[in-house]
Amino acid sequence: MSRYHEMKFRAVTTFQRRIGNPVLRRLPNQTLLETTGRTSGLPRRTPVGGRRVGKEFWLVSEYGEKSQYVRNIRANPEVRVRIRGRWHAGTAHPVPQDDPHARLRTLPRLNSAAVRALGTDLLSVRVDLSG
């Protein structure tokens, strides 16, 4: 990762962790991804933008394997997704062979624009919903 991308990553993730995510998590209709912390074992809720397609939920991680929630998924793929205020259990799968730029064109515009603008290493993630 270049020095510029590393600085961008640190600035954006610090803002998200301290300001953006705590505010967004409180919004009743915000889509949330709940993973299990790989070290703590505690639930970790991350606001995400994505779309349900049948029994799948798709999202794009802006920092790929560096994203904390992707690292948590690698350790334990059992997750929950809150869509329109309702929780759904599922199994998450990073999909490196998927084209994340093409995938963003199928997801909500506002979030997709932010991921494109802020992201440095995009990675598609599919959640197979069990209910």
C-alpha positions as a Python dict, from the first residue, in 0.01 Angstrom:
ca = {
    (1, 'M'): (0, 0, 0),
    (2, 'S'): (141, 339, -94),
    (3, 'R'): (211, 603, 169),
    (4, 'Y'): (-85, 808, 37),
    (5, 'H'): (-321, 511, 60),
    (6, 'E'): (-196, 427, 409),
    (7, 'M'): (-258, 787, 529),
    (8, 'K'): (-603, 785, 364),
    (9, 'F'): (-683, 450, 528),
    (10, 'R'): (-581, 576, 874),
    (11, 'A'): (-774, 904, 842),
    (12, 'V'): (-1093, 744, 711),
    (13, 'T'): (-1096, 453, 955),
    (14, 'T'): (-1030, 682, 1252),
    (15, 'F'): (-1323, 904, 1147),
    (16, 'Q'): (-1549, 602, 1091),
    (17, 'R'): (-1456, 437, 1420),
    (18, 'R'): (-1492, 749, 1635),
    (19, 'I'): (-1766, 955, 1467),
    (20, 'G'): (-1938, 802, 1163),
    (21, 'N'): (-2013, 449, 1282),
    (22, 'P'): (-2139, 540, 1632),
    (23, 'V'): (-2387, 784, 1477),
    (24, 'L'): (-2497, 555, 1193),
    (25, 'R'): (-2545, 252, 1423),
    (26, 'R'): (-2819, 444, 1604),
    (27, 'L'): (-3028, 507, 1294),
    (28, 'P'): (-3320, 259, 1295),
    (29, 'N'): (-3311, 184, 922),
    (30, 'Q'): (-2933, 176, 877),
    (31, 'T'): (-2812, -160, 747),
    (32, 'L'): (-2571, -318, 996),
    (33, 'L'): (-2335, -612, 968),
    (34, 'E'): (-2276, -789, 1299),
    (35, 'T'): (-1963, -1002, 1323),
    (36, 'T'): (-1797, -1165, 1621),
    (37, 'G'): (-1474, -999, 1732),
    (38, 'R'): (-1191, -1239, 1652),
    (39, 'T'): (-1004, -1153, 1974),
    (40, 'S'): (-1277, -1038, 2213),
    (41, 'G'): (-1556, -1273, 2105),
    (42, 'L'): (-1794, -978, 2140),
    (43, 'P'): (-2049, -870, 1877),
    (44, 'R'): (-1918, -595, 1648),
    (45, 'R'): (-2171, -393, 1452),
    (46, 'T'): (-2062, -206, 1142),
    (47, 'P'): (-2285, 17, 928),
    (48, 'V'): (-2269, -105, 569),
    (49, 'G'): (-2434, -33, 239),
    (50, 'G'): (-2547, -329, 40),
    (51, 'R'): (-2844, -497, -115),
    (52, 'R'): (-3040, -812, -57),
    (53, 'V'): (-3079, -1026, -368),
    (54, 'G'): (-3302, -1323, -290),
    (55, 'K'): (-3137, -1517, -8),
    (56, 'E'): (-2807, -1330, -44),
    (57, 'F'): (-2690, -994, 85),
    (58, 'W'): (-2403, -829, -109),
    (59, 'L'): (-2172, -550, 3),
    (60, 'V'): (-1830, -416, -94),
    (61, 'S'): (-1559, -362, 164),
    (62, 'E'): (-1363, -45, 92),
    (63, 'Y'): (-1041, -180, 246),
    (64, 'G'): (-1068, -546, 156),
    (65, 'E'): (-869, -778, 380),
    (66, 'K'): (-763, -482, 600),
    (67, 'S'): (-1123, -414, 707),
    (68, 'Q'): (-1181, -526, 1064),
    (69, 'Y'): (-1514, -686, 974),
    (70, 'V'): (-1352, -885, 691),
    (71, 'R'): (-1085, -1006, 934),
    (72, 'N'): (-1363, -1104, 1177),
    (73, 'I'): (-1546, -1289, 897),
    (74, 'R'): (-1228, -1483, 814),
    (75, 'A'): (-1210, -1594, 1180),
    (76, 'N'): (-1585, -1669, 1212),
    (77, 'P'): (-1812, -1639, 907),
    (78, 'E'): (-2137, -1662, 1107),
    (79, 'V'): (-2287, -1311, 1100),
    (80, 'R'): (-2612, -1121, 1127),
    (81, 'V'): (-2733, -844, 897),
    (82, 'R'): (-2994, -585, 996),
    (83, 'I'): (-3193, -494, 687),
    (84, 'R'): (-3476, -240, 722),
    (85, 'G'): (-3476, -286, 1099),
    (86, 'R'): (-3495, -668, 1095),
    (87, 'W'): (-3207, -902, 1183),
    (88, 'H'): (-3116, -1195, 956),
    (89, 'A'): (-2861, -1467, 1038),
    (90, 'G'): (-2620, -1575, 769),
    (91, 'T'): (-2279, -1695, 664),
    (92, 'A'): (-2044, -1438, 510),
    (93, 'H'): (-1797, -1509, 231),
    (94, 'P'): (-1538, -1269, 91),
    (95, 'V'): (-1555, -1314, -289),
    (96, 'P'): (-1222, -1197, -436),
    (97, 'Q'): (-1311, -1330, -783),
    (98, 'D'): (-1615, -1096, -802),
    (99, 'D'): (-1564, -757, -970),
    (100, 'P'): (-1622, -506, -687),
    (101, 'H'): (-1657, -212, -927),
    (102, 'A'): (-1932, -392, -1120),
    (103, 'R'): (-2089, -498, -789),
    (104, 'L'): (-2099, -136, -666),
    (105, 'R'): (-2310, -45, -969),
    (106, 'T'): (-2581, -280, -836),
    (107, 'L'): (-2576, -143, -479),
    (108, 'P'): (-2727, 175, -327),
    (109, 'R'): (-2574, 483, -494),
    (110, 'L'): (-2479, 695, -193),
    (111, 'N'): (-2284, 420, -19),
    (112, 'S'): (-2131, 303, -346),
    (113, 'A'): (-2005, 654, -419),
    (114, 'A'): (-1846, 674, -73),
    (115, 'V'): (-1682, 331, -110),
    (116, 'R'): (-1541, 428, -451),
    (117, 'A'): (-1415, 763, -322),
    (118, 'L'): (-1264, 640, 6),
    (119, 'G'): (-1169, 282, -69),
    (120, 'T'): (-824, 165, -167),
    (121, 'D'): (-863, -213, -193),
    (122, 'L'): (-1221, -310, -278),
    (123, 'L'): (-1351, -659, -199),
    (124, 'S'): (-1699, -802, -260),
    (125, 'V'): (-1861, -986, 30),
    (126, 'R'): (-2164, -1216, 0),
    (127, 'V'): (-2375, -1315, 298),
    (128, 'D'): (-2585, -1628, 248),
    (129, 'L'): (-2893, -1556, 459),
    (130, 'S'): (-3043, -1846, 647),
    (131, 'G'): (-3382, -1694, 711),
}
